[in-house]
XYZ file of C-alpha atoms in Angstrom:
344
model
C 42.682 -73.004 -17.962
C 41.174 -70.097 -16.020
C 41.825 -69.439 -12.580
C 39.722 -67.460 -9.944
C 41.589 -64.354 -10.949
C 40.839 -64.227 -14.392
C 37.132 -65.141 -13.539
C 36.633 -62.311 -11.131
C 38.434 -59.122 -13.121
C 37.804 -55.944 -11.368
C 37.176 -52.961 -13.333
C 36.645 -49.575 -11.264
C 36.069 -46.266 -13.224
C 34.868 -42.860 -12.514
C 34.345 -39.940 -14.877
C 33.104 -36.077 -14.208
C 31.587 -33.482 -17.169
C 32.912 -30.224 -16.433
C 31.360 -27.637 -18.535
C 33.275 -24.251 -19.079
C 31.360 -21.558 -17.455
C 32.491 -18.765 -19.833
C 31.524 -15.863 -22.059
C 27.533 -14.808 -22.724
C 26.692 -17.835 -20.762
C 28.355 -17.008 -17.374
C 27.388 -13.149 -17.789
C 23.850 -13.878 -18.187
C 23.961 -16.309 -15.012
C 25.713 -13.749 -12.508
C 23.242 -10.993 -14.334
C 20.463 -13.062 -13.542
C 21.592 -13.767 -9.544
C 22.398 -10.035 -9.120
C 19.149 -8.761 -10.280
C 17.370 -11.494 -8.860
C 18.618 -9.899 -5.144
C 17.645 -6.238 -6.177
C 13.949 -7.511 -6.679
C 13.912 -9.466 -3.363
C 15.393 -6.036 -1.799
C 12.959 -3.834 -3.548
C 10.204 -6.300 -2.463
C 10.909 -6.093 0.940
C 10.881 -2.224 0.755
C 7.907 -2.453 -0.849
C 6.277 -4.437 1.940
C 7.633 -2.458 4.642
C 6.098 1.188 2.813
C 2.693 -0.851 2.499
C 2.617 -1.492 6.333
C 3.571 1.716 7.058
C 0.794 3.137 4.413
C -1.762 0.660 6.419
C -0.502 1.978 9.680
C -1.194 5.599 8.708
C -5.027 4.477 7.501
C -5.534 2.905 10.615
C -4.454 5.566 12.648
C -6.988 8.320 10.520
C -9.501 5.784 11.082
C -9.437 5.548 14.708
C -8.559 9.195 15.606
C -11.424 10.213 13.472
C -14.087 7.749 14.065
C -13.500 8.412 17.865
C -14.021 11.968 17.114
C -16.895 11.183 15.271
C -18.285 9.071 17.584
C -18.120 11.277 20.176
C -20.168 14.001 18.296
C -22.506 11.268 17.174
C -23.364 10.819 20.618
C -24.124 14.400 21.326
C -26.020 14.436 18.307
C -28.192 11.448 19.303
C -28.777 12.901 22.726
C -30.193 16.049 20.994
C -32.137 14.020 18.840
C -33.738 12.467 21.359
C -34.648 15.607 23.508
C -35.881 17.458 20.373
C -37.960 14.147 19.613
C -39.367 14.116 23.096
C -40.477 17.774 23.223
C -42.456 17.473 19.724
C -43.658 14.183 20.738
C -45.472 15.684 23.616
C -46.514 18.400 21.140
C -48.257 16.045 19.469
C -50.241 14.245 21.811
C -51.476 17.634 23.106
C -52.551 18.034 19.316
C -50.684 21.020 18.866
C -48.918 19.242 15.376
C -49.983 16.572 13.507
C -48.649 13.115 14.167
C -47.116 13.098 10.533
C -45.056 16.277 11.050
C -42.860 13.633 13.597
C -41.853 11.205 10.687
C -38.711 13.782 9.306
C -37.579 14.095 13.211
C -37.816 10.352 13.509
C -36.116 9.662 10.341
C -33.346 11.961 11.455
C -32.701 10.280 15.005
C -32.368 7.335 12.779
C -29.849 8.114 10.696
C -27.859 9.780 13.615
C -27.907 6.627 15.354
C -26.737 4.731 12.075
C -23.731 7.452 12.034
C -22.872 6.858 15.449
C -22.769 3.335 14.978
C -20.541 3.695 11.791
C -18.552 6.009 13.682
C -17.817 3.568 16.379
C -17.130 0.625 14.491
C -14.757 2.690 12.101
C -12.821 3.616 15.273
C -12.556 -0.081 16.366
C -11.463 -1.043 13.154
C -8.753 1.603 12.886
C -7.769 0.428 16.108
C -7.573 -3.273 14.954
C -5.762 -2.151 12.078
C -2.663 -0.325 13.986
C -3.026 -3.447 16.323
C -2.582 -5.874 13.387
C 0.360 -3.817 11.758
C 2.241 -3.818 15.467
C 1.708 -7.343 15.618
C -0.397 -7.208 19.235
C -3.420 -8.201 19.756
C -6.259 -5.506 19.591
C -6.677 -6.014 23.935
C -3.047 -4.508 24.071
C -4.419 -1.341 23.159
C -7.503 -1.311 25.383
C -7.086 1.836 27.098
C -4.226 3.244 25.453
C -4.503 6.632 23.829
C -3.162 6.866 19.935
C -1.619 10.222 19.276
C -0.877 12.512 16.647
C -0.190 15.570 17.919
C -0.823 17.660 14.625
C -3.407 15.631 13.162
C -6.259 18.448 13.436
C -3.370 21.085 11.690
C -2.268 19.633 8.398
C -0.152 21.917 6.325
C -1.954 24.647 4.466
C 0.269 24.637 1.068
C -0.160 22.606 -1.655
C 3.424 20.741 -2.213
C 5.118 22.284 -5.492
C 7.073 19.344 -7.003
C 9.442 20.758 -9.861
C 9.799 18.245 -12.459
C 13.231 17.154 -11.429
C 12.537 16.239 -7.619
C 8.837 14.272 -9.280
C 11.631 12.473 -11.749
C 13.674 11.829 -8.939
C 10.809 10.613 -6.231
C 9.722 8.157 -9.408
C 12.723 6.961 -9.902
C 13.681 6.032 -6.140
C 9.996 4.173 -5.961
C 10.453 0.597 -5.090
C 7.856 -0.752 -7.681
C 9.228 1.110 -10.165
C 12.799 0.023 -9.389
C 11.496 -3.450 -8.906
C 9.951 -3.168 -12.830
C 13.392 -1.905 -14.009
C 15.381 -4.789 -12.399
C 12.600 -7.187 -13.989
C 13.391 -5.828 -17.296
C 16.974 -6.002 -16.734
C 16.517 -9.579 -16.011
C 14.668 -10.273 -19.393
C 17.657 -8.525 -21.001
C 19.866 -11.333 -19.598
C 17.016 -14.192 -20.306
C 17.453 -13.017 -23.755
C 21.565 -12.764 -23.664
C 21.335 -16.372 -22.199
C 19.255 -17.689 -24.985
C 21.576 -16.240 -27.719
C 24.349 -17.601 -26.061
C 22.874 -20.865 -26.605
C 23.224 -20.604 -30.491
C 27.248 -21.172 -29.794
C 28.530 -24.433 -29.068
C 29.146 -25.388 -25.455
C 32.479 -27.037 -24.195
C 32.986 -29.205 -21.288
C 35.559 -31.386 -19.855
C 35.932 -34.744 -18.741
C 38.283 -36.220 -16.461
C 38.033 -39.855 -15.579
C 39.854 -42.719 -13.544
C 40.190 -46.116 -14.351
C 41.378 -49.112 -12.220
C 41.622 -52.382 -14.192
C 43.595 -55.637 -12.718
C 45.955 -53.225 -11.089
C 46.718 -50.828 -13.827
C 45.297 -47.555 -13.542
C 44.311 -45.320 -16.605
C 43.873 -41.395 -16.347
C 41.522 -40.801 -19.527
C 40.789 -37.067 -20.770
C 38.000 -35.770 -23.037
C 36.916 -32.755 -24.298
C 33.681 -32.644 -24.964
C 31.299 -30.118 -27.514
C 27.870 -29.996 -27.388
C 25.865 -28.539 -30.875
C 23.195 -26.295 -30.448
C 19.820 -26.744 -31.809
C 19.778 -27.337 -35.462
C 17.482 -24.015 -35.321
C 19.845 -22.047 -33.773
C 17.596 -21.674 -30.825
C 15.254 -19.461 -32.682
C 12.078 -20.781 -30.282
C 13.978 -19.783 -27.389
C 14.975 -16.316 -28.199
C 11.447 -15.248 -29.887
C 10.284 -16.551 -26.175
C 12.927 -14.112 -24.313
C 12.310 -11.207 -26.882
C 8.529 -11.853 -26.035
C 9.301 -11.857 -22.515
C 11.450 -8.479 -22.476
C 8.447 -6.884 -24.427
C 6.093 -7.701 -21.841
C 8.947 -6.202 -19.108
C 9.413 -3.185 -21.270
C 5.664 -2.174 -21.300
C 5.149 -3.161 -17.681
C 7.912 -0.924 -17.047
C 6.384 1.882 -19.091
C 2.800 1.243 -17.275
C 4.381 1.440 -13.887
C 5.993 4.553 -14.598
C 2.682 5.955 -16.238
C 0.930 5.103 -12.980
C 3.378 6.599 -10.710
C 3.209 9.852 -12.477
C -0.548 10.168 -12.744
C -0.596 9.015 -8.721
C 1.112 12.052 -7.904
C -0.968 14.667 -9.978
C -4.150 12.760 -8.792
C -2.848 13.172 -4.858
C -1.899 16.894 -5.490
C -5.182 17.421 -7.034
C -7.004 15.874 -4.510
C -5.155 17.433 -1.539
C -6.143 21.145 -3.032
C -9.534 20.070 -3.228
C -9.499 18.593 0.424
C -7.754 21.797 1.667
C -10.389 23.870 -0.050
C -13.082 22.173 1.192
C -11.657 22.184 4.901
C -11.000 25.685 4.651
C -14.919 26.426 3.499
C -16.183 24.362 6.777
C -14.017 26.326 9.180
C -14.810 29.619 7.702
C -18.359 29.805 6.932
C -20.235 26.771 8.275
C -18.322 26.224 11.612
C -18.688 29.780 12.861
C -22.267 30.796 11.418
C -23.596 27.255 13.183
C -20.946 27.976 16.765
C -22.825 31.621 16.066
C -26.615 30.337 16.142
C -25.605 27.745 18.713
C -24.681 30.510 21.093
C -27.271 32.648 20.266
C -30.068 29.845 20.868
C -28.281 29.165 24.457
C -29.170 32.790 25.457
C -32.897 32.689 23.689
C -33.676 29.669 25.598
C -32.511 31.172 29.006
C -34.749 34.609 28.346
C -37.703 32.131 27.277
C -37.547 33.260 23.441
C -37.444 29.797 22.003
C -38.443 26.284 22.868
C -36.302 23.216 23.673
C -36.720 21.877 20.261
C -35.498 24.955 18.473
C -32.985 25.123 20.550
C -31.812 21.282 20.259
C -31.997 22.077 16.456
C -29.379 25.215 16.869
C -27.090 22.712 18.991
C -27.574 19.881 16.334
C -26.615 22.222 13.502
C -23.241 23.233 15.258
C -22.502 19.526 15.938
C -23.055 18.724 12.598
C -20.919 21.460 11.314
C -17.966 19.610 13.303
C -18.668 16.443 11.697
C -18.378 18.044 8.405
C -15.111 19.102 9.831
C -13.788 16.067 10.893
C -15.335 14.617 7.231
C -13.094 17.673 5.773
C -9.743 16.864 7.780
C -10.212 13.247 7.226
C -10.000 14.118 3.329
C -6.930 15.864 3.571
C -5.323 13.611 5.683
C -6.054 10.704 3.164
C -4.719 13.201 0.411
C -1.432 13.396 2.225
C -1.244 9.716 2.425
C -2.142 9.382 -1.187
C 0.579 11.970 -1.819
C 3.090 10.310 0.532
C 2.341 6.641 -1.491
C 2.834 8.226 -4.612
C 6.222 9.825 -4.005
C 7.142 6.247 -1.673
C 8.578 9.335 1.054
C 6.932 11.701 3.410
C 6.433 14.725 0.981
C 6.930 17.766 3.661
C 10.243 16.097 4.051
C 12.835 19.154 2.695
C 15.411 16.394 1.580
C 13.665 13.213 -1.275
């Protein structure tokens, strides 16, 4: 006759499956983890550099916009004085009313340019505040200082092939693309390793009515019947795509450097032309107009025209200077460093 002990026979057991991580599987897994860290570092470096470039663009817009707004205010005031004189002459019948239209259009264009310059200055300050992480109001009344903003280096940087190659190799986007290719290579090795059987240990524990058993198993997992061809093919395609991305990144970096150097040379030539020709000529004409106005040789309208030409030449100088500074920034962005530094 069964007893209560026989009716409630207890059986307790536990087991584990411990895969043996060695060979290609372990190497690929560790390589992928290391490369993920490298890619994260390069992403951080690229983010920091992008913030620096955005800050410089904001400074360029803020400083150039402020100077353009100052000159634009002068030009609008001169246009108003000129138009008032011509309008009075039209009322007296000295000139036809139709002759006022070009001056009215020029005044409207000057007012639009002034509004654009003011918006550019405000947008630049807002960009700087955003990069610094402060509200725009925090910069109210604060002067943005760039000591040598109006005196860019006159020489176009001559980058030897070796220095250019080192600069390209040190770019964060290039290093990230290289790490992505290595990661794709590690993925391929992991897929190839899956063609081999996988071993795992299976230690266990069993308690049955006071009897303790310690079973131990060695498990062998066979690979897929197709030799994991589909996974290997996908990994090879991914590696090919990563290689193409790396080649494209290198080509883009090289093109960016060459384009920035060419643009800087053109920008320097334009700035030199404005400073050597347009600015001196209009300044001399404005000074002569001041003298002639005092002597009564010319009227207020002609005097205003000479002063407007001088102010517009100064605006052209600011535009050329912005072009040079933008080219400087583009070259630094292509090199991922300040190109005027003696060391890469």
